[in-house]
PDB file of C-alpha atoms in Angstrom:
ATOM      1  CA  MET V 246       0.000   0.000   0.000  1.00 88.00           C
ATOM      2  CA  LYS V 247       1.354   3.382  -1.028  1.00 92.00           C
ATOM      3  CA  ASN V 248       0.501   7.015  -1.542  1.00 95.00           C
ATOM      4  CA  PHE V 249       0.090   8.047  -5.161  1.00 97.00           C
ATOM      5  CA  THR V 250      -0.419  11.271  -7.060  1.00 98.00           C
ATOM      6  CA  ILE V 251      -2.257  10.678 -10.307  1.00 98.00           C
ATOM      7  CA  THR V 252      -2.417  13.262 -13.071  1.00 97.00           C
ATOM      8  CA  VAL V 253      -5.503  12.702 -15.204  1.00 98.00           C
ATOM      9  CA  ILE V 254      -5.120  13.688 -18.865  1.00 97.00           C
ATOM     10  CA  HIS V 255      -8.159  13.968 -21.119  1.00 96.00           C
ATOM     11  CA  ALA V 256      -6.825  12.548 -24.394  1.00 95.00           C
ATOM     12  CA  SER V 257     -10.080  11.247 -25.938  1.00 94.00           C
ATOM     13  CA  PHE V 258     -12.645  13.153 -27.985  1.00 93.00           C
ATOM     14  CA  LEU V 259     -10.113  15.707 -29.251  1.00 91.00           C
ATOM     15  CA  GLU V 260     -10.785  18.036 -32.165  1.00 90.00           C
ATOM     16  CA  ASP V 261      -8.252  18.047 -35.051  1.00 92.00           C
ATOM     17  CA  GLY V 262      -5.040  19.693 -33.856  1.00 89.00           C
ATOM     18  CA  GLU V 263      -6.123  19.732 -30.215  1.00 89.00           C
ATOM     19  CA  THR V 264      -3.589  18.548 -27.616  1.00 92.00           C
ATOM     20  CA  PRO V 265      -4.512  16.356 -24.632  1.00 95.00           C
ATOM     21  CA  LYS V 266      -4.949  18.377 -21.442  1.00 95.00           C
ATOM     22  CA  ALA V 267      -4.255  17.722 -17.773  1.00 96.00           C
ATOM     23  CA  VAL V 268      -7.588  18.103 -15.990  1.00 97.00           C
ATOM     24  CA  ALA V 269      -6.981  16.801 -12.467  1.00 97.00           C
ATOM     25  CA  LYS V 270      -4.432  15.733  -9.913  1.00 97.00           C
ATOM     26  CA  VAL V 271      -5.736  13.049  -7.555  1.00 98.00           C
ATOM     27  CA  THR V 272      -3.966  12.237  -4.286  1.00 98.00           C
ATOM     28  CA  THR V 273      -4.465   8.804  -2.750  1.00 97.00           C
ATOM     29  CA  SER V 274      -3.107   7.215   0.404  1.00 96.00           C
ATOM     30  CA  GLY V 275      -2.840   3.628   1.588  1.00 96.00           C
ATOM     31  CA  LEU V 276      -3.931   2.097  -1.722  1.00 96.00           C
ATOM     32  CA  ASP V 277      -2.273  -0.277  -4.166  1.00 95.00           C
ATOM     33  CA  LEU V 278      -1.725   0.785  -7.778  1.00 95.00           C
ATOM     34  CA  PHE V 279      -4.975  -0.764  -9.032  1.00 95.00           C
ATOM     35  CA  GLN V 280      -7.042   0.811  -6.254  1.00 97.00           C
ATOM     36  CA  ALA V 281      -5.396   4.204  -6.808  1.00 97.00           C
ATOM     37  CA  THR V 282      -6.165   4.286 -10.539  1.00 97.00           C
ATOM     38  CA  GLU V 283      -9.742   3.148  -9.860  1.00 97.00           C
ATOM     39  CA  TYR V 284     -10.095   5.893  -7.249  1.00 98.00           C
ATOM     40  CA  ALA V 285      -8.820   8.546  -9.680  1.00 98.00           C
ATOM     41  CA  TYR V 286     -11.172   7.259 -12.358  1.00 98.00           C
ATOM     42  CA  ARG V 287     -14.189   7.261 -10.037  1.00 98.00           C
ATOM     43  CA  TYR V 288     -13.613  10.790  -8.742  1.00 98.00           C
ATOM     44  CA  THR V 289     -13.070  12.302 -12.182  1.00 98.00           C
ATOM     45  CA  ASN V 290     -16.464  11.066 -13.360  1.00 97.00           C
ATOM     46  CA  ASN V 291     -19.813  12.815 -13.156  1.00 97.00           C
ATOM     47  CA  LEU V 292     -22.045  10.196 -11.560  1.00 96.00           C
ATOM     48  CA  ASP V 293     -24.014  12.220  -9.041  1.00 96.00           C
ATOM     49  CA  GLY V 294     -23.093  15.869  -9.410  1.00 96.00           C
ATOM     50  CA  SER V 295     -19.916  17.293 -10.924  1.00 97.00           C
ATOM     51  CA  TRP V 296     -16.388  16.273  -9.995  1.00 98.00           C
ATOM     52  CA  SER V 297     -14.864  19.479 -11.386  1.00 97.00           C
ATOM     53  CA  MET V 298     -17.442  21.829  -9.877  1.00 96.00           C
ATOM     54  CA  LYS V 299     -17.291  19.925  -6.563  1.00 97.00           C
ATOM     55  CA  LEU V 300     -21.019  19.173  -6.488  1.00 97.00           C
ATOM     56  CA  GLY V 301     -22.918  16.217  -5.021  1.00 97.00           C
ATOM     57  CA  GLU V 302     -21.392  12.811  -4.412  1.00 97.00           C
ATOM     58  CA  ASP V 303     -18.697  13.520  -7.018  1.00 97.00           C
ATOM     59  CA  ALA V 304     -17.069  16.255  -4.895  1.00 97.00           C
ATOM     60  CA  ASN V 305     -13.785  15.035  -3.402  1.00 98.00           C
ATOM     61  CA  ASP V 306     -11.087  17.023  -1.594  1.00 98.00           C
ATOM     62  CA  ASP V 307      -8.457  14.552  -2.888  1.00 98.00           C
ATOM     63  CA  VAL V 308      -9.076  15.887  -6.409  1.00 98.00           C
ATOM     64  CA  GLU V 309      -7.394  19.106  -7.501  1.00 97.00           C
ATOM     65  CA  VAL V 310      -9.025  20.499 -10.635  1.00 96.00           C
ATOM     66  CA  LEU V 311      -6.240  21.631 -12.992  1.00 94.00           C
ATOM     67  CA  ALA V 312      -8.196  22.771 -16.041  1.00 93.00           C
ATOM     68  CA  PRO V 313     -10.495  25.763 -16.219  1.00 91.00           C
ATOM     69  CA  LEU V 314     -14.218  25.081 -16.303  1.00 91.00           C
ATOM     70  CA  ILE V 315     -15.948  25.384 -19.657  1.00 87.00           C
ATOM     71  CA  GLN V 316     -17.428  28.855 -20.220  1.00 87.00           C
ATOM     72  CA  HIS V 317     -20.406  29.338 -22.531  1.00 90.00           C
ATOM     73  CA  ASN V 318     -22.602  32.438 -22.741  1.00 93.00           C
ATOM     74  CA  GLY V 319     -21.312  33.663 -19.396  1.00 90.00           C
ATOM     75  CA  LYS V 320     -22.056  30.432 -17.565  1.00 93.00           C
ATOM     76  CA  ALA V 321     -19.525  27.921 -16.189  1.00 90.00           C
ATOM     77  CA  TYR V 322     -19.975  24.214 -16.898  1.00 93.00           C
ATOM     78  CA  GLY V 323     -18.097  21.289 -15.400  1.00 95.00           C
ATOM     79  CA  LEU V 324     -15.539  19.180 -17.208  1.00 96.00           C
ATOM     80  CA  ARG V 325     -16.470  15.881 -18.805  1.00 97.00           C
ATOM     81  CA  SER V 326     -15.993  12.504 -17.190  1.00 98.00           C
ATOM     82  CA  THR V 327     -12.786  10.552 -17.648  1.00 98.00           C
ATOM     83  CA  SER V 328     -13.315   8.018 -20.450  1.00 97.00           C
ATOM     84  CA  VAL V 329     -11.724   5.174 -22.380  1.00 98.00           C
ATOM     85  CA  GLY V 330      -8.592   6.473 -24.100  1.00 97.00           C
ATOM     86  CA  ASP V 331      -7.800   9.069 -21.450  1.00 98.00           C
ATOM     87  CA  VAL V 332      -4.453   8.775 -19.685  1.00 97.00           C
ATOM     88  CA  MET V 333      -3.301   8.644 -16.065  1.00 98.00           C
ATOM     89  CA  ILE V 334       0.244   9.373 -14.960  1.00 97.00           C
ATOM     90  CA  VAL V 335       0.883   7.638 -11.654  1.00 97.00           C
ATOM     91  CA  ASP V 336       3.661   8.846  -9.331  1.00 96.00           C
ATOM     92  CA  ASP V 337       4.421   7.340  -5.913  1.00 95.00           C
ATOM     93  CA  GLY V 338       6.826  10.138  -4.960  1.00 93.00           C
ATOM     94  CA  GLU V 339       9.589   7.577  -4.450  1.00 93.00           C
ATOM     95  CA  GLY V 340      10.795   7.174  -8.035  1.00 92.00           C
ATOM     96  CA  PHE V 341       7.990   5.098  -9.532  1.00 92.00           C
ATOM     97  CA  VAL V 342       6.242   6.930 -12.363  1.00 93.00           C
ATOM     98  CA  ASP V 343       4.200   5.119 -14.998  1.00 96.00           C
ATOM     99  CA  THR V 344       1.591   5.977 -17.600  1.00 97.00           C
ATOM    100  CA  PHE V 345      -1.686   4.119 -18.081  1.00 97.00           C
ATOM    101  CA  LYS V 346      -4.493   4.452 -20.597  1.00 98.00           C
ATOM    102  CA  VAL V 347      -8.093   3.942 -19.520  1.00 98.00           C
ATOM    103  CA  ALA V 348      -9.235   0.752 -21.259  1.00 97.00           C
ATOM    104  CA  GLY V 349     -12.688  -0.733 -21.785  1.00 95.00           C
ATOM    105  CA  PHE V 350     -12.060  -2.624 -18.565  1.00 94.00           C
ATOM    106  CA  GLY V 351      -9.354  -1.339 -16.241  1.00 94.00           C
ATOM    107  CA  PHE V 352      -6.135   0.302 -17.352  1.00 97.00           C
ATOM    108  CA  GLU V 353      -3.310  -0.669 -19.680  1.00 97.00           C
ATOM    109  CA  PRO V 354       0.279   0.582 -19.700  1.00 97.00           C
ATOM    110  CA  CYS V 355       1.039   3.075 -22.467  1.00 96.00           C
ATOM    111  CA  ASP V 356       3.854   5.240 -23.728  1.00 95.00           C
ATOM    112  CA  PRO V 357       4.336   8.710 -22.245  1.00 93.00           C
ATOM    113  CA  ILE V 358       2.379  11.423 -24.060  1.00 92.00           C
ATOM    114  CA  SER V 359       2.633  15.142 -24.689  1.00 92.00           C
ATOM    115  CA  TYR V 360      -0.085  17.157 -23.004  1.00 91.00           C
ATOM    116  CA  ASP V 361      -0.936  20.707 -22.038  1.00 89.00           C
ATOM    117  CA  ILE V 362      -1.416  22.206 -18.616  1.00 87.00           C
ATOM    118  CA  VAL V 363      -3.796  25.161 -18.810  1.00 83.00           C
ATOM    119  CA  ASP V 364      -3.594  27.803 -16.085  1.00 75.00           C
ATOM    120  CA  ALA V 365      -7.160  28.271 -14.847  1.00 66.00           C
ATOM    121  CA  GLN V 366      -6.565  31.945 -14.002  1.00 66.00           C
ATOM    122  CA  THR V 367      -4.797  33.185 -17.137  1.00 68.00           C
ATOM    123  CA  PHE V 368      -5.681  30.409 -19.626  1.00 67.00           C
ATOM    124  CA  SER V 369      -1.990  30.296 -20.613  1.00 71.00           C
ATOM    125  CA  THR V 370      -0.792  26.866 -21.745  1.00 72.00           C
ATOM    126  CA  THR V 371       2.370  24.949 -20.893  1.00 75.00           C
ATOM    127  CA  SER V 372       3.226  21.811 -22.896  1.00 78.00           C
ATOM    128  CA  VAL V 373       4.659  18.819 -21.038  1.00 78.00           C
ATOM    129  CA  MET V 374       6.003  15.427 -22.097  1.00 71.00           C
ATOM    130  CA  ALA V 375       5.444  12.668 -19.582  1.00 61.00           C
TER     131      ALA V 375
END
């Protein structure tokens, strides 16, 4: 059992030319790798509320929202749920870092990807390879 920090990257459903984006950082404690990725998946899904707007049963203090909420006609909307094809970068803080893709069932190892981190205050973008 370990403590993990998991960066959730939305890499599915991209428009042409769009880069995957980091949307959340999930902190877990006392879980194994499988449990930690399942936890990150669960709490970046909109099942009963909104994970990114911290509403209902989906609100979780272990989830740091990294991406700005979607703005449309002056109203803020939450981010989509994590889906098949999205990516999780798992870091145990002790030298283990690995990348997993959300599969139809569970998670499968994948190559590191390039993704953007968008500053929620300024909307400036930083590209990262991990």
